[in-house]
PDB file of C-alpha atoms in Angstrom:
ATOM      1  CA  UNK A 265     -36.662  53.376  76.029  1.00 72.00           C
ATOM      2  CA  UNK A 266     -34.065  51.061  77.457  1.00 75.00           C
ATOM      3  CA  UNK A 267     -36.371  48.095  76.901  1.00 77.00           C
ATOM      4  CA  UNK A 268     -36.800  49.076  73.289  1.00 83.00           C
ATOM      5  CA  UNK A 269     -33.042  49.293  72.744  1.00 83.00           C
ATOM      6  CA  UNK A 270     -32.524  45.931  74.437  1.00 82.00           C
ATOM      7  CA  UNK A 271     -35.217  44.362  72.243  1.00 84.00           C
ATOM      8  CA  UNK A 272     -33.574  45.758  69.106  1.00 85.00           C
ATOM      9  CA  UNK A 273     -30.188  44.434  70.184  1.00 85.00           C
ATOM     10  CA  UNK A 274     -31.679  41.032  70.909  1.00 86.00           C
ATOM     11  CA  UNK A 275     -33.391  41.051  67.519  1.00 86.00           C
ATOM     12  CA  UNK A 276     -30.147  41.917  65.791  1.00 89.00           C
ATOM     13  CA  UNK A 277     -28.381  39.118  67.632  1.00 87.00           C
ATOM     14  CA  UNK A 278     -31.092  36.660  66.594  1.00 86.00           C
ATOM     15  CA  UNK A 279     -30.901  37.794  62.956  1.00 87.00           C
ATOM     16  CA  UNK A 280     -27.122  37.572  62.963  1.00 88.00           C
ATOM     17  CA  UNK A 281     -27.284  34.104  64.549  1.00 85.00           C
ATOM     18  CA  UNK A 282     -29.781  32.938  61.923  1.00 88.00           C
ATOM     19  CA  UNK A 283     -27.634  34.249  59.091  1.00 88.00           C
ATOM     20  CA  UNK A 284     -24.593  32.611  60.654  1.00 86.00           C
ATOM     21  CA  UNK A 285     -26.469  29.316  60.824  1.00 87.00           C
ATOM     22  CA  UNK A 286     -27.385  29.316  57.099  1.00 88.00           C
ATOM     23  CA  UNK A 287     -24.848  27.491  54.898  1.00 89.00           C
ATOM     24  CA  UNK A 288     -25.120  28.015  51.117  1.00 90.00           C
ATOM     25  CA  UNK A 289     -23.075  25.365  49.289  1.00 91.00           C
ATOM     26  CA  UNK A 290     -22.135  26.073  45.656  1.00 92.00           C
ATOM     27  CA  UNK A 291     -22.657  23.519  42.900  1.00 92.00           C
ATOM     28  CA  UNK A 292     -19.659  21.214  42.491  1.00 91.00           C
ATOM     29  CA  UNK A 293     -18.653  21.470  46.140  1.00 94.00           C
ATOM     30  CA  UNK A 294     -19.445  19.682  49.372  1.00 93.00           C
ATOM     31  CA  UNK A 295     -18.850  21.007  52.884  1.00 94.00           C
ATOM     32  CA  UNK A 296     -18.024  18.886  55.896  1.00 94.00           C
ATOM     33  CA  UNK A 297     -19.949  19.910  59.006  1.00 92.00           C
ATOM     34  CA  UNK A 298     -18.250  19.573  62.405  1.00 92.00           C
ATOM     35  CA  UNK A 299     -19.974  19.543  65.801  1.00 90.00           C
ATOM     36  CA  UNK A 300     -17.526  20.904  68.331  1.00 88.00           C
ATOM     37  CA  UNK A 301     -14.632  19.821  66.100  1.00 86.00           C
ATOM     38  CA  UNK A 302     -15.960  16.353  65.268  1.00 90.00           C
ATOM     39  CA  UNK A 303     -17.222  15.488  61.796  1.00 92.00           C
ATOM     40  CA  UNK A 304     -20.942  14.832  61.776  1.00 92.00           C
ATOM     41  CA  UNK A 305     -22.343  15.223  58.230  1.00 92.00           C
ATOM     42  CA  UNK A 306     -21.735  16.590  54.743  1.00 92.00           C
ATOM     43  CA  UNK A 307     -23.578  19.590  53.367  1.00 93.00           C
ATOM     44  CA  UNK A 308     -24.761  19.142  49.770  1.00 92.00           C
ATOM     45  CA  UNK A 309     -24.985  21.958  47.215  1.00 92.00           C
ATOM     46  CA  UNK A 310     -27.841  24.373  47.991  1.00 92.00           C
ATOM     47  CA  UNK A 311     -29.428  25.742  51.189  1.00 92.00           C
ATOM     48  CA  UNK A 312     -28.370  24.201  54.483  1.00 92.00           C
ATOM     49  CA  UNK A 313     -29.118  25.283  58.049  1.00 90.00           C
ATOM     50  CA  UNK A 314     -26.839  24.383  60.935  1.00 89.00           C
ATOM     51  CA  UNK A 315     -27.010  26.280  64.232  1.00 88.00           C
ATOM     52  CA  UNK A 316     -24.044  28.539  64.622  1.00 86.00           C
ATOM     53  CA  UNK A 317     -21.561  28.058  67.475  1.00 86.00           C
ATOM     54  CA  UNK A 318     -22.643  24.444  67.783  1.00 89.00           C
ATOM     55  CA  UNK A 319     -21.851  23.519  64.152  1.00 90.00           C
ATOM     56  CA  UNK A 320     -19.290  24.874  61.774  1.00 90.00           C
ATOM     57  CA  UNK A 321     -17.937  24.131  58.289  1.00 91.00           C
ATOM     58  CA  UNK A 322     -14.839  21.986  58.482  1.00 90.00           C
ATOM     59  CA  UNK A 323     -13.555  21.611  54.841  1.00 91.00           C
ATOM     60  CA  UNK A 324     -14.810  22.888  51.550  1.00 92.00           C
ATOM     61  CA  UNK A 325     -14.147  20.020  49.127  1.00 93.00           C
ATOM     62  CA  UNK A 326     -14.149  20.497  45.360  1.00 93.00           C
ATOM     63  CA  UNK A 327     -16.017  17.538  43.810  1.00 93.00           C
ATOM     64  CA  UNK A 328     -15.280  18.467  40.193  1.00 94.00           C
ATOM     65  CA  UNK A 329     -12.573  16.817  38.102  1.00 93.00           C
ATOM     66  CA  UNK A 330      -9.306  18.604  38.683  1.00 94.00           C
ATOM     67  CA  UNK A 331      -5.849  18.701  37.102  1.00 93.00           C
ATOM     68  CA  UNK A 332      -2.443  18.630  38.747  1.00 92.00           C
ATOM     69  CA  UNK A 333       0.583  19.585  36.660  1.00 92.00           C
ATOM     70  CA  UNK A 334       3.620  17.370  37.236  1.00 90.00           C
ATOM     71  CA  UNK A 335       6.779  19.481  36.953  1.00 89.00           C
ATOM     72  CA  UNK A 336       9.756  18.346  34.890  1.00 87.00           C
ATOM     73  CA  UNK A 337      11.658  15.389  36.322  1.00 86.00           C
ATOM     74  CA  UNK A 338      15.016  13.880  35.399  1.00 88.00           C
ATOM     75  CA  UNK A 339      14.745  10.102  35.373  1.00 89.00           C
ATOM     76  CA  UNK A 340      17.429   7.455  34.871  1.00 88.00           C
ATOM     77  CA  UNK A 341      16.190   4.645  32.653  1.00 87.00           C
ATOM     78  CA  UNK A 342      17.097   0.970  32.873  1.00 87.00           C
ATOM     79  CA  UNK A 343      19.986   1.391  30.418  1.00 85.00           C
ATOM     80  CA  UNK A 344      21.401   4.371  32.398  1.00 85.00           C
ATOM     81  CA  UNK A 345      20.105   7.087  30.065  1.00 84.00           C
ATOM     82  CA  UNK A 346      18.901  10.332  31.653  1.00 87.00           C
ATOM     83  CA  UNK A 347      15.637  11.706  30.297  1.00 89.00           C
ATOM     84  CA  UNK A 348      13.559  14.693  31.325  1.00 89.00           C
ATOM     85  CA  UNK A 349       9.799  14.308  31.456  1.00 90.00           C
ATOM     86  CA  UNK A 350       6.674  16.030  32.704  1.00 90.00           C
ATOM     87  CA  UNK A 351       2.970  15.276  32.704  1.00 91.00           C
ATOM     88  CA  UNK A 352      -0.485  15.930  34.094  1.00 93.00           C
ATOM     89  CA  UNK A 353      -2.847  14.046  36.428  1.00 94.00           C
ATOM     90  CA  UNK A 354      -6.645  14.228  36.226  1.00 95.00           C
ATOM     91  CA  UNK A 355      -8.506  13.256  39.398  1.00 95.00           C
ATOM     92  CA  UNK A 356     -11.905  13.608  41.017  1.00 94.00           C
ATOM     93  CA  UNK A 357     -12.961  13.446  44.663  1.00 94.00           C
ATOM     94  CA  UNK A 358     -15.692  10.880  45.199  1.00 93.00           C
ATOM     95  CA  UNK A 359     -15.848  10.888  48.990  1.00 93.00           C
ATOM     96  CA  UNK A 360     -15.548  14.340  50.584  1.00 93.00           C
ATOM     97  CA  UNK A 361     -15.033  13.226  54.249  1.00 93.00           C
ATOM     98  CA  UNK A 362     -12.170  10.881  53.234  1.00 93.00           C
ATOM     99  CA  UNK A 363     -10.514  13.542  51.093  1.00 92.00           C
ATOM    100  CA  UNK A 364     -10.850  15.996  53.966  1.00 91.00           C
ATOM    101  CA  UNK A 365      -9.761  13.850  56.896  1.00 92.00           C
ATOM    102  CA  UNK A 366      -7.746  10.871  55.553  1.00 90.00           C
ATOM    103  CA  UNK A 367      -4.940  12.981  54.098  1.00 90.00           C
ATOM    104  CA  UNK A 368      -3.492  16.243  55.319  1.00 87.00           C
ATOM    105  CA  UNK A 369      -2.945  17.994  51.944  1.00 89.00           C
ATOM    106  CA  UNK A 370      -4.584  16.186  49.061  1.00 91.00           C
ATOM    107  CA  UNK A 371      -2.876  18.099  46.259  1.00 91.00           C
ATOM    108  CA  UNK A 372       0.642  17.725  47.650  1.00 92.00           C
ATOM    109  CA  UNK A 373       0.041  14.042  48.364  1.00 93.00           C
ATOM    110  CA  UNK A 374      -1.176  13.382  44.810  1.00 93.00           C
ATOM    111  CA  UNK A 375       1.771  15.262  43.298  1.00 92.00           C
ATOM    112  CA  UNK A 376       4.353  13.389  45.350  1.00 92.00           C
ATOM    113  CA  UNK A 377       2.696  10.035  44.767  1.00 93.00           C
ATOM    114  CA  UNK A 378       2.560  10.555  40.982  1.00 92.00           C
ATOM    115  CA  UNK A 379       6.153  11.787  40.773  1.00 92.00           C
ATOM    116  CA  UNK A 380       7.479   8.803  42.739  1.00 91.00           C
ATOM    117  CA  UNK A 381       5.599   6.239  40.678  1.00 92.00           C
ATOM    118  CA  UNK A 382       6.618   7.987  37.451  1.00 91.00           C
ATOM    119  CA  UNK A 383      10.270   7.479  38.372  1.00 90.00           C
ATOM    120  CA  UNK A 384       9.556   3.860  39.276  1.00 90.00           C
ATOM    121  CA  UNK A 385       7.721   3.032  36.039  1.00 90.00           C
ATOM    122  CA  UNK A 386      10.079   4.776  33.639  1.00 89.00           C
ATOM    123  CA  UNK A 387      13.163   3.627  35.562  1.00 88.00           C
ATOM    124  CA  UNK A 388      12.230   0.009  34.853  1.00 88.00           C
ATOM    125  CA  UNK A 389      12.219   0.544  31.068  1.00 88.00           C
ATOM    126  CA  UNK A 390      14.907   1.084  28.436  1.00 87.00           C
ATOM    127  CA  UNK A 391      15.261   4.379  26.621  1.00 86.00           C
ATOM    128  CA  UNK A 392      13.731   2.985  23.438  1.00 83.00           C
ATOM    129  CA  UNK A 393      10.766   1.667  25.411  1.00 86.00           C
ATOM    130  CA  UNK A 394      10.202   5.000  27.154  1.00 86.00           C
ATOM    131  CA  UNK A 395      10.149   6.771  23.797  1.00 84.00           C
ATOM    132  CA  UNK A 396       7.963   4.262  21.959  1.00 85.00           C
ATOM    133  CA  UNK A 397       5.651   2.961  24.709  1.00 87.00           C
ATOM    134  CA  UNK A 398       4.166   6.144  26.115  1.00 88.00           C
ATOM    135  CA  UNK A 399       0.672   4.649  26.261  1.00 89.00           C
ATOM    136  CA  UNK A 400       1.976   1.734  28.291  1.00 90.00           C
ATOM    137  CA  UNK A 401       3.661   4.148  30.720  1.00 90.00           C
ATOM    138  CA  UNK A 402       0.405   6.080  31.110  1.00 91.00           C
ATOM    139  CA  UNK A 403      -1.586   2.895  31.733  1.00 92.00           C
ATOM    140  CA  UNK A 404       0.839   1.513  34.333  1.00 91.00           C
ATOM    141  CA  UNK A 405       1.102   4.848  36.118  1.00 91.00           C
ATOM    142  CA  UNK A 406      -2.680   5.245  36.187  1.00 92.00           C
ATOM    143  CA  UNK A 407      -3.154   1.785  37.670  1.00 92.00           C
ATOM    144  CA  UNK A 408      -0.592   2.313  40.434  1.00 92.00           C
ATOM    145  CA  UNK A 409      -1.662   5.826  41.450  1.00 93.00           C
ATOM    146  CA  UNK A 410      -5.388   5.053  41.307  1.00 92.00           C
ATOM    147  CA  UNK A 411      -4.939   2.035  43.551  1.00 92.00           C
ATOM    148  CA  UNK A 412      -2.977   4.113  46.064  1.00 91.00           C
ATOM    149  CA  UNK A 413      -5.570   6.911  46.276  1.00 92.00           C
ATOM    150  CA  UNK A 414      -8.573   4.685  47.030  1.00 92.00           C
ATOM    151  CA  UNK A 415      -8.312   5.293  50.849  1.00 92.00           C
ATOM    152  CA  UNK A 416      -8.440   9.050  50.177  1.00 93.00           C
ATOM    153  CA  UNK A 417     -11.779   8.856  48.343  1.00 92.00           C
ATOM    154  CA  UNK A 418     -10.141  10.039  45.136  1.00 94.00           C
ATOM    155  CA  UNK A 419     -10.479   8.580  41.631  1.00 94.00           C
ATOM    156  CA  UNK A 420      -7.572   9.067  39.224  1.00 94.00           C
ATOM    157  CA  UNK A 421      -9.208   9.393  35.813  1.00 93.00           C
ATOM    158  CA  UNK A 422      -6.186   9.958  33.577  1.00 92.00           C
ATOM    159  CA  UNK A 423      -2.422  10.254  33.714  1.00 92.00           C
ATOM    160  CA  UNK A 424      -0.677  11.723  30.653  1.00 91.00           C
ATOM    161  CA  UNK A 425       3.015  12.131  29.931  1.00 90.00           C
ATOM    162  CA  UNK A 426       3.357  15.420  28.083  1.00 88.00           C
ATOM    163  CA  UNK A 427       6.956  15.256  26.906  1.00 86.00           C
ATOM    164  CA  UNK A 428      10.028  13.020  27.115  1.00 86.00           C
ATOM    165  CA  UNK A 429      13.327  14.760  26.348  1.00 85.00           C
ATOM    166  CA  UNK A 430      16.484  12.636  25.949  1.00 83.00           C
ATOM    167  CA  UNK A 431      19.959  14.225  26.187  1.00 78.00           C
ATOM    168  CA  UNK A 432      21.331  16.115  23.173  1.00 79.00           C
ATOM    169  CA  UNK A 433      23.966  13.498  22.300  1.00 78.00           C
ATOM    170  CA  UNK A 434      21.332  10.740  22.322  1.00 76.00           C
ATOM    171  CA  UNK A 435      19.054  12.850  20.145  1.00 73.00           C
ATOM    172  CA  UNK A 436      21.927  13.337  17.683  1.00 79.00           C
ATOM    173  CA  UNK A 437      22.662   9.606  17.655  1.00 76.00           C
ATOM    174  CA  UNK A 438      19.004   8.840  17.148  1.00 75.00           C
ATOM    175  CA  UNK A 439      18.915  11.270  14.224  1.00 79.00           C
ATOM    176  CA  UNK A 440      21.864   9.535  12.584  1.00 82.00           C
ATOM    177  CA  UNK A 441      20.270   6.155  13.200  1.00 80.00           C
ATOM    178  CA  UNK A 442      17.004   7.330  11.681  1.00 81.00           C
ATOM    179  CA  UNK A 443      18.847   8.714   8.646  1.00 82.00           C
ATOM    180  CA  UNK A 444      20.739   5.448   8.180  1.00 87.00           C
ATOM    181  CA  UNK A 445      17.520   3.471   8.522  1.00 85.00           C
ATOM    182  CA  UNK A 446      15.777   5.637   5.930  1.00 85.00           C
ATOM    183  CA  UNK A 447      18.729   5.309   3.539  1.00 86.00           C
ATOM    184  CA  UNK A 448      18.622   1.547   4.052  1.00 88.00           C
ATOM    185  CA  UNK A 449      14.913   1.469   3.239  1.00 87.00           C
ATOM    186  CA  UNK A 450      15.501   3.657   0.185  1.00 88.00           C
ATOM    187  CA  UNK A 451      18.247   1.329  -1.056  1.00 88.00           C
ATOM    188  CA  UNK A 452      16.038  -1.699  -0.464  1.00 91.00           C
ATOM    189  CA  UNK A 453      13.145  -0.094  -2.339  1.00 88.00           C
ATOM    190  CA  UNK A 454      15.452   0.926  -5.177  1.00 87.00           C
ATOM    191  CA  UNK A 455      16.874  -2.618  -5.392  1.00 90.00           C
ATOM    192  CA  UNK A 456      13.371  -4.088  -5.367  1.00 88.00           C
ATOM    193  CA  UNK A 457      12.339  -1.662  -8.089  1.00 88.00           C
ATOM    194  CA  UNK A 458      15.358  -2.597 -10.213  1.00 87.00           C
ATOM    195  CA  UNK A 459      14.647  -6.278  -9.699  1.00 87.00           C
ATOM    196  CA  UNK A 460      11.018  -5.836 -10.672  1.00 88.00           C
ATOM    197  CA  UNK A 461      12.082  -3.857 -13.741  1.00 87.00           C
ATOM    198  CA  UNK A 462      14.558  -6.564 -14.776  1.00 88.00           C
ATOM    199  CA  UNK A 463      11.932  -9.240 -14.249  1.00 89.00           C
ATOM    200  CA  UNK A 464       9.423  -7.358 -16.371  1.00 88.00           C
ATOM    201  CA  UNK A 465      12.048  -6.731 -19.050  1.00 87.00           C
ATOM    202  CA  UNK A 466      13.024 -10.412 -19.058  1.00 88.00           C
ATOM    203  CA  UNK A 467       9.387 -11.425 -19.236  1.00 88.00           C
ATOM    204  CA  UNK A 468       8.907  -9.074 -22.171  1.00 87.00           C
ATOM    205  CA  UNK A 469      11.931 -10.448 -23.991  1.00 87.00           C
ATOM    206  CA  UNK A 470      10.789 -13.981 -23.283  1.00 87.00           C
ATOM    207  CA  UNK A 471       7.318 -13.212 -24.626  1.00 87.00           C
ATOM    208  CA  UNK A 472       8.838 -11.527 -27.680  1.00 86.00           C
ATOM    209  CA  UNK A 473      11.031 -14.565 -28.368  1.00 87.00           C
ATOM    210  CA  UNK A 474       8.022 -16.851 -27.957  1.00 88.00           C
ATOM    211  CA  UNK A 475       5.986 -14.751 -30.375  1.00 86.00           C
ATOM    212  CA  UNK A 476       8.929 -14.593 -32.796  1.00 85.00           C
ATOM    213  CA  UNK A 477       9.369 -18.368 -32.636  1.00 86.00           C
ATOM    214  CA  UNK A 478       5.664 -18.856 -33.187  1.00 84.00           C
ATOM    215  CA  UNK A 479       5.837 -16.477 -36.146  1.00 82.00           C
ATOM    216  CA  UNK A 480       8.784 -18.349 -37.609  1.00 83.00           C
ATOM    217  CA  UNK A 481       7.005 -21.626 -37.084  1.00 83.00           C
ATOM    218  CA  UNK A 482       3.885 -20.269 -38.775  1.00 84.00           C
ATOM    219  CA  UNK A 483       5.983 -18.908 -41.648  1.00 82.00           C
ATOM    220  CA  UNK A 484       7.839 -22.198 -42.006  1.00 81.00           C
ATOM    221  CA  UNK A 485       4.530 -24.023 -41.942  1.00 81.00           C
ATOM    222  CA  UNK A 486       3.170 -21.782 -44.669  1.00 83.00           C
ATOM    223  CA  UNK A 487       6.375 -22.114 -46.710  1.00 81.00           C
ATOM    224  CA  UNK A 488       6.229 -25.877 -46.377  1.00 82.00           C
ATOM    225  CA  UNK A 489       2.585 -25.816 -47.353  1.00 82.00           C
ATOM    226  CA  UNK A 490       3.419 -23.639 -50.372  1.00 82.00           C
ATOM    227  CA  UNK A 491       6.275 -25.937 -51.348  1.00 81.00           C
ATOM    228  CA  UNK A 492       3.986 -28.897 -50.920  1.00 82.00           C
ATOM    229  CA  UNK A 493       1.397 -27.306 -53.171  1.00 82.00           C
ATOM    230  CA  UNK A 494       4.106 -26.370 -55.689  1.00 79.00           C
ATOM    231  CA  UNK A 495       5.416 -29.927 -55.600  1.00 78.00           C
ATOM    232  CA  UNK A 496       1.892 -31.233 -56.094  1.00 81.00           C
ATOM    233  CA  UNK A 497       1.426 -28.854 -59.024  1.00 79.00           C
ATOM    234  CA  UNK A 498       4.798 -29.851 -60.441  1.00 74.00           C
ATOM    235  CA  UNK A 499       3.920 -33.520 -60.022  1.00 76.00           C
ATOM    236  CA  UNK A 500       0.571 -32.902 -61.672  1.00 76.00           C
ATOM    237  CA  UNK A 501       2.273 -31.023 -64.508  1.00 70.00           C
ATOM    238  CA  UNK A 502       4.823 -33.777 -64.885  1.00 73.00           C
ATOM    239  CA  UNK A 503       2.036 -36.349 -64.956  1.00 73.00           C
ATOM    240  CA  UNK A 504       0.186 -34.367 -67.617  1.00 70.00           C
ATOM    241  CA  UNK A 505       3.382 -33.979 -69.649  1.00 67.00           C
ATOM    242  CA  UNK A 506       4.121 -37.680 -69.303  1.00 71.00           C
ATOM    243  CA  UNK A 507       0.632 -38.553 -70.463  1.00 70.00           C
ATOM    244  CA  UNK A 508       0.926 -36.121 -73.361  1.00 66.00           C
ATOM    245  CA  UNK A 509       4.290 -37.593 -74.372  1.00 66.00           C
ATOM    246  CA  UNK A 510       2.899 -41.076 -74.028  1.00 68.00           C
ATOM    247  CA  UNK A 511      -0.106 -40.268 -76.197  1.00 68.00           C
ATOM    248  CA  UNK A 512       1.534 -37.895 -78.660  1.00 59.00           C
ATOM    249  CA  UNK A 513       4.930 -39.457 -79.141  1.00 56.00           C
ATOM    250  CA  UNK A 514       7.988 -37.356 -79.644  1.00 59.00           C
ATOM    251  CA  UNK A 515       6.047 -34.404 -80.994  1.00 61.00           C
ATOM    252  CA  UNK A 516       4.818 -33.405 -77.525  1.00 59.00           C
ATOM    253  CA  UNK A 517       8.324 -33.757 -76.173  1.00 61.00           C
ATOM    254  CA  UNK A 518       9.653 -31.533 -78.915  1.00 65.00           C
ATOM    255  CA  UNK A 519       6.971 -28.992 -78.074  1.00 63.00           C
ATOM    256  CA  UNK A 520       7.962 -28.734 -74.436  1.00 64.00           C
ATOM    257  CA  UNK A 521      11.662 -28.669 -75.280  1.00 68.00           C
ATOM    258  CA  UNK A 522      11.102 -25.862 -77.756  1.00 67.00           C
ATOM    259  CA  UNK A 523       9.025 -23.963 -75.199  1.00 66.00           C
ATOM    260  CA  UNK A 524      11.781 -24.148 -72.577  1.00 69.00           C
ATOM    261  CA  UNK A 525      14.328 -23.244 -75.259  1.00 66.00           C
ATOM    262  CA  UNK A 526      12.412 -20.120 -76.248  1.00 69.00           C
ATOM    263  CA  UNK A 527      12.017 -19.072 -72.581  1.00 70.00           C
ATOM    264  CA  UNK A 528      15.757 -19.465 -72.024  1.00 70.00           C
ATOM    265  CA  UNK A 529      16.586 -17.424 -75.139  1.00 65.00           C
ATOM    266  CA  UNK A 530      14.134 -14.739 -73.987  1.00 67.00           C
ATOM    267  CA  UNK A 531      15.915 -14.472 -70.639  1.00 66.00           C
ATOM    268  CA  UNK A 532      19.236 -13.974 -72.415  1.00 62.00           C
ATOM    269  CA  UNK A 533      17.654 -11.229 -74.505  1.00 62.00           C
ATOM    270  CA  UNK A 534      16.205  -9.360 -71.506  1.00 66.00           C
ATOM    271  CA  UNK A 535      19.346  -9.582 -69.349  1.00 60.00           C
ATOM    272  CA  UNK A 536      20.617  -6.030 -68.572  1.00 62.00           C
ATOM    273  CA  UNK A 537      24.259  -7.177 -68.520  1.00 60.00           C
ATOM    274  CA  UNK A 538      24.221  -9.008 -71.873  1.00 52.00           C
ATOM    275  CA  UNK A 539      25.147  -6.959 -74.928  1.00 52.00           C
ATOM    276  CA  UNK A 540      26.241  -9.703 -77.330  1.00 58.00           C
ATOM    277  CA  UNK A 541      24.788 -13.224 -77.322  1.00 56.00           C
ATOM    278  CA  UNK A 542      26.505 -16.189 -78.987  1.00 56.00           C
ATOM    279  CA  UNK A 543      24.418 -19.296 -79.546  1.00 54.00           C
ATOM    280  CA  UNK A 544      26.395 -22.561 -79.787  1.00 52.00           C
ATOM    281  CA  UNK A 545      23.566 -24.088 -81.811  1.00 50.00           C
ATOM    282  CA  UNK A 546      22.686 -24.235 -85.459  1.00 49.00           C
ATOM    283  CA  UNK A 547      19.791 -22.407 -87.035  1.00 43.00           C
ATOM    284  CA  UNK A 548      18.451 -25.604 -88.497  1.00 46.00           C
ATOM    285  CA  UNK A 549      17.963 -27.007 -85.026  1.00 55.00           C
ATOM    286  CA  UNK A 550      15.740 -24.116 -84.028  1.00 51.00           C
ATOM    287  CA  UNK A 551      13.880 -24.364 -87.346  1.00 47.00           C
ATOM    288  CA  UNK A 552      13.454 -28.083 -86.904  1.00 54.00           C
ATOM    289  CA  UNK A 553      12.152 -27.531 -83.438  1.00 51.00           C
ATOM    290  CA  UNK A 554       9.704 -24.935 -84.652  1.00 51.00           C
ATOM    291  CA  UNK A 555       8.660 -27.310 -87.363  1.00 53.00           C
ATOM    292  CA  UNK A 556       8.006 -29.943 -84.746  1.00 52.00           C
ATOM    293  CA  UNK A 557       5.841 -27.426 -82.911  1.00 50.00           C
ATOM    294  CA  UNK A 558       3.886 -26.809 -86.080  1.00 52.00           C
ATOM    295  CA  UNK A 559       3.370 -30.493 -86.664  1.00 55.00           C
ATOM    296  CA  UNK A 560       2.227 -30.895 -83.041  1.00 48.00           C
ATOM    297  CA  UNK A 561      -0.275 -28.095 -83.513  1.00 49.00           C
ATOM    298  CA  UNK A 562      -1.606 -29.621 -86.718  1.00 54.00           C
ATOM    299  CA  UNK A 563      -1.944 -32.970 -85.036  1.00 53.00           C
ATOM    300  CA  UNK A 564      -3.884 -31.343 -82.220  1.00 47.00           C
ATOM    301  CA  UNK A 565      -6.146 -29.563 -84.702  1.00 47.00           C
ATOM    302  CA  UNK A 566      -6.600 -32.759 -86.681  1.00 52.00           C
ATOM    303  CA  UNK A 567      -7.724 -34.609 -83.557  1.00 49.00           C
ATOM    304  CA  UNK A 568     -10.152 -31.864 -82.665  1.00 42.00           C
ATOM    305  CA  UNK A 569     -11.684 -31.366 -86.196  1.00 45.00           C
ATOM    306  CA  UNK A 570     -13.804 -34.031 -87.956  1.00 47.00           C
ATOM    307  CA  UNK A 571     -11.941 -36.248 -90.421  1.00 44.00           C
ATOM    308  CA  UNK A 572     -12.130 -34.867 -94.014  1.00 44.00           C
ATOM    309  CA  UNK A 573     -13.466 -36.950 -96.887  1.00 43.00           C
ATOM    310  CA  UNK A 574     -10.888 -38.973 -98.733  1.00 41.00           C
ATOM    311  CA  UNK A 575      -9.739 -37.648-102.052  1.00 43.00           C
ATOM    312  CA  UNK A 576      -8.115 -39.516-104.835  1.00 42.00           C
ATOM    313  CA  UNK A 577      -5.175 -37.238-105.112  1.00 39.00           C
ATOM    314  CA  UNK A 578      -3.894 -35.897-101.730  1.00 39.00           C
ATOM    315  CA  UNK A 579      -0.936 -33.561-101.877  1.00 39.00           C
ATOM    316  CA  UNK A 580       1.828 -34.439 -99.543  1.00 39.00           C
ATOM    317  CA  UNK A 581       2.717 -31.895 -96.771  1.00 36.00           C
ATOM    318  CA  UNK A 582       6.413 -31.231 -96.272  1.00 39.00           C
ATOM    319  CA  UNK A 583       7.558 -32.203 -92.780  1.00 40.00           C
ATOM    320  CA  UNK A 584      10.388 -30.700 -90.906  1.00 37.00           C
ATOM    321  CA  UNK A 585      11.879 -32.862 -88.247  1.00 39.00           C
ATOM    322  CA  UNK A 586      14.364 -31.747 -85.732  1.00 38.00           C
ATOM    323  CA  UNK A 587      17.656 -33.584 -85.930  1.00 38.00           C
ATOM    324  CA  UNK A 588      18.000 -36.306 -83.404  1.00 38.00           C
TER     325      UNK A 588
END
């Protein structure tokens, strides 16, 4: 009976020892294995067996990408302005033994290192640069911190500044400056719009004057052409009259004079303002003129008709001649 109990106890001890020697490592982690306090190897994720009492787990290192929140810091810029800022740091452990044994507390070391370099980077810039060059601050801070964490087996993947808060009086001044700048831009745009409008209006007036001048020139050209044609017609009429006078003697001249005379008398008769008309001429002159017209017509008919046969006794036709 005693042997049976001893065997059971020994079996339990063996089972407990075996279970104590099995190391199950979760995915995303690595365990450092120490042999009597000295680092020997690194246990990968999965099933691992290391004899208990002789080997033990030293550090459980998280190999996933992690985030450290940088608390708010008050920083004095190059132009002596005080700004408050905060941010975040993304890092990943690449070498578990270095992260476990090269630095005492990895998270505290990363936080202090980032905070110090953040003050250094932003302290070397003016307030306007810190507000407008956030990407440059992130890039410089990432380069400095990543270079410093290489001995720890850590890779800094990203450094982001979350917020930069200037003092209230500077914010108020910046608001006034922004308002003045926007008013300046509005005035410039309004002036440019007015100038463009004036230019377009002037161009329109110029084009209108050009078109008007061209129209006047075209009208003058047409008037001159009409006057030229009228002058040519008048010259032609004068030539015809001259030829008629030359061929027909004074009878043609009397005809044209009587025609103009009748037209003038007709205008006096149709005038709306004339009620009584006094002619400073004699009736015999008008009759003589009309007689001259009749003689001219007979002469024209005589030239057009064939000559009649001669008779022995030809009656004489009375002839009325206008007084000279």
